[in-house]
């Protein structure tokens, strides 16, 4: 193989690799699309990736490769660290480099020919860079032990601020920002799931980057177990770059063992570059996620989930009544949550006993499922397959199936994990769930995971954390293969398992256990950085939110749940006529606008002071919906000009308010004069230039309220 420079470009992103046969390939550039059609420019781009040699340094310029190993002189968290038979695997050289239009594949070998590493880099049409790394043991003896496998890409110095998300149960996705100083920022938890505090998209960007502007380099590791995201900046830099960004599975305590003839494929690392702020980051993730979901996609059915309506108090008559009323409102999928199976009268017992509890159903569950279908709705059911209550038939019959370690002693919500590294456990789950899917005609599974798995040890006290996540994928793969058309929602005490490792198996993520619309505004906005609206579960709850005890208006709750895969989680039998009518209209509006809501480009405006403007804009920018939201009271006493992101400045739009004829209320005597016709049910024609560049004063609203505006482009004159 000769030394080559490879440039791949797509969706506004360029990646340039410099590939020398005597070393592992290095990324020369990952960022905005550049024109490097002239070979000389390409070569110069590669040559200029080498920095000066500092005092007290190696004698040759430092070059940090895609392996970011000690070999490169990289003193930070290693990209790759492994050994075989006690000998370190170092000195990798590139034996093959294959360039396709949007893809570069590198094959590396160590000098002892024990390991073959393949790094497959693909740019998707939205500009997302997918990096898949595999390590094959090509020796005839000895296991390869991999103690670090992080995909790390270089960042320029101007990526000076880091944004990541954190949170807790019922308050996921809270943003936090810091300046990127020298040192390592590492976010990850050994939770056996990404966690409520998952960084989701770990982003570094130019100073003050926001939703609408700034350059951003972001990474997301597609792994549903314990993963970490990392950014590290050392004084000596990383070649001519300043820092490294990436992540991988946490291997510190649980290395990967690769036996001769075996190959380990690391979870995909997803890298996104945007020069148009976080909206650009979301664009790249959404188009990637949508492309992967495109087969067989159909309109997302409006859901009613029974959890906050009934909790564990299930009975056929009430549910039939609830189902009838749901159908009447226009609901399309009726999901019975926890509490339906054997011994499950509270969270203390029954997990694992996946049999219909006839003490609850008296033989009527199949008939209820049929009743739901006859009312035009799909039937869905809740499962938590990976877990078991000690007080269950399963735990009593198969105590050996429970994952060991202290997780065995320390219950969490009264439950313990099953050991999914055991084939019999996986087979049992596949068979049991499959049988119920067939018997009951289940169209949808809410797949929950309500505890962390912090110490995943098997019976012999060996680590089984990776096997636990692989086991989950195996079970999901087999169930979805057996039941084409079955849809699955990934839930983990709300949003603790939202990651792209789940993407091949699920159609929806349960965003959070809180249905408080005020908390939801923030949670949904930030979950939307990764997850497109049609996969983001969003339900209307009762007047007083069960999780916060906050009372909010029906209108605010409806508007908040409108922008997602919407549903109801509320005992709708308590609705008065006016509320019932309102919910009905809301569902029918949702259906009318569903293709826009679930196929458009999601945008968020850069605003603070307790207000937000977010929306969806069609691909041609000829149709848009925006929610103008007031979260907390404004200090300013008059309305200010607000600019609408995502619209086409060359078009004219007709703007009207959706749903409500009630006056827009806020702490003012009158709302801005231009808005008055809209407020009273009319519409106004405004140019896209005014909306996007100048902005218009939007009404000042009371806290915890919102309005929705629909914009339709007017036909072009002539
Ligand atoms: C978790 C889920 C909830 C609900 C309960 C049932 O907390 O996040 O939505 O399904 O379990 O026990």
XYZ file of C-alpha atoms in Angstrom, residues 64-66 68 74 152-155 230-233 238 241-246:
20
model
C -2.269 11.578 16.581
C -3.800 8.742 14.567
C -7.302 7.308 14.529
C -4.951 7.753 19.399
C -0.767 10.770 22.795
C -11.481 9.936 19.006
C -11.454 12.677 16.395
C -9.485 15.912 16.471
C -10.945 19.308 17.278
C -14.866 12.335 26.317
C -13.110 15.517 25.248
C -9.491 16.135 26.089
C -7.165 19.009 25.505
C -3.144 16.655 19.079
C -5.326 20.110 16.278
C -5.977 21.156 19.824
C -8.117 18.453 21.405
C -9.720 15.059 20.850
C -13.430 14.281 21.068
C -15.126 10.896 21.090
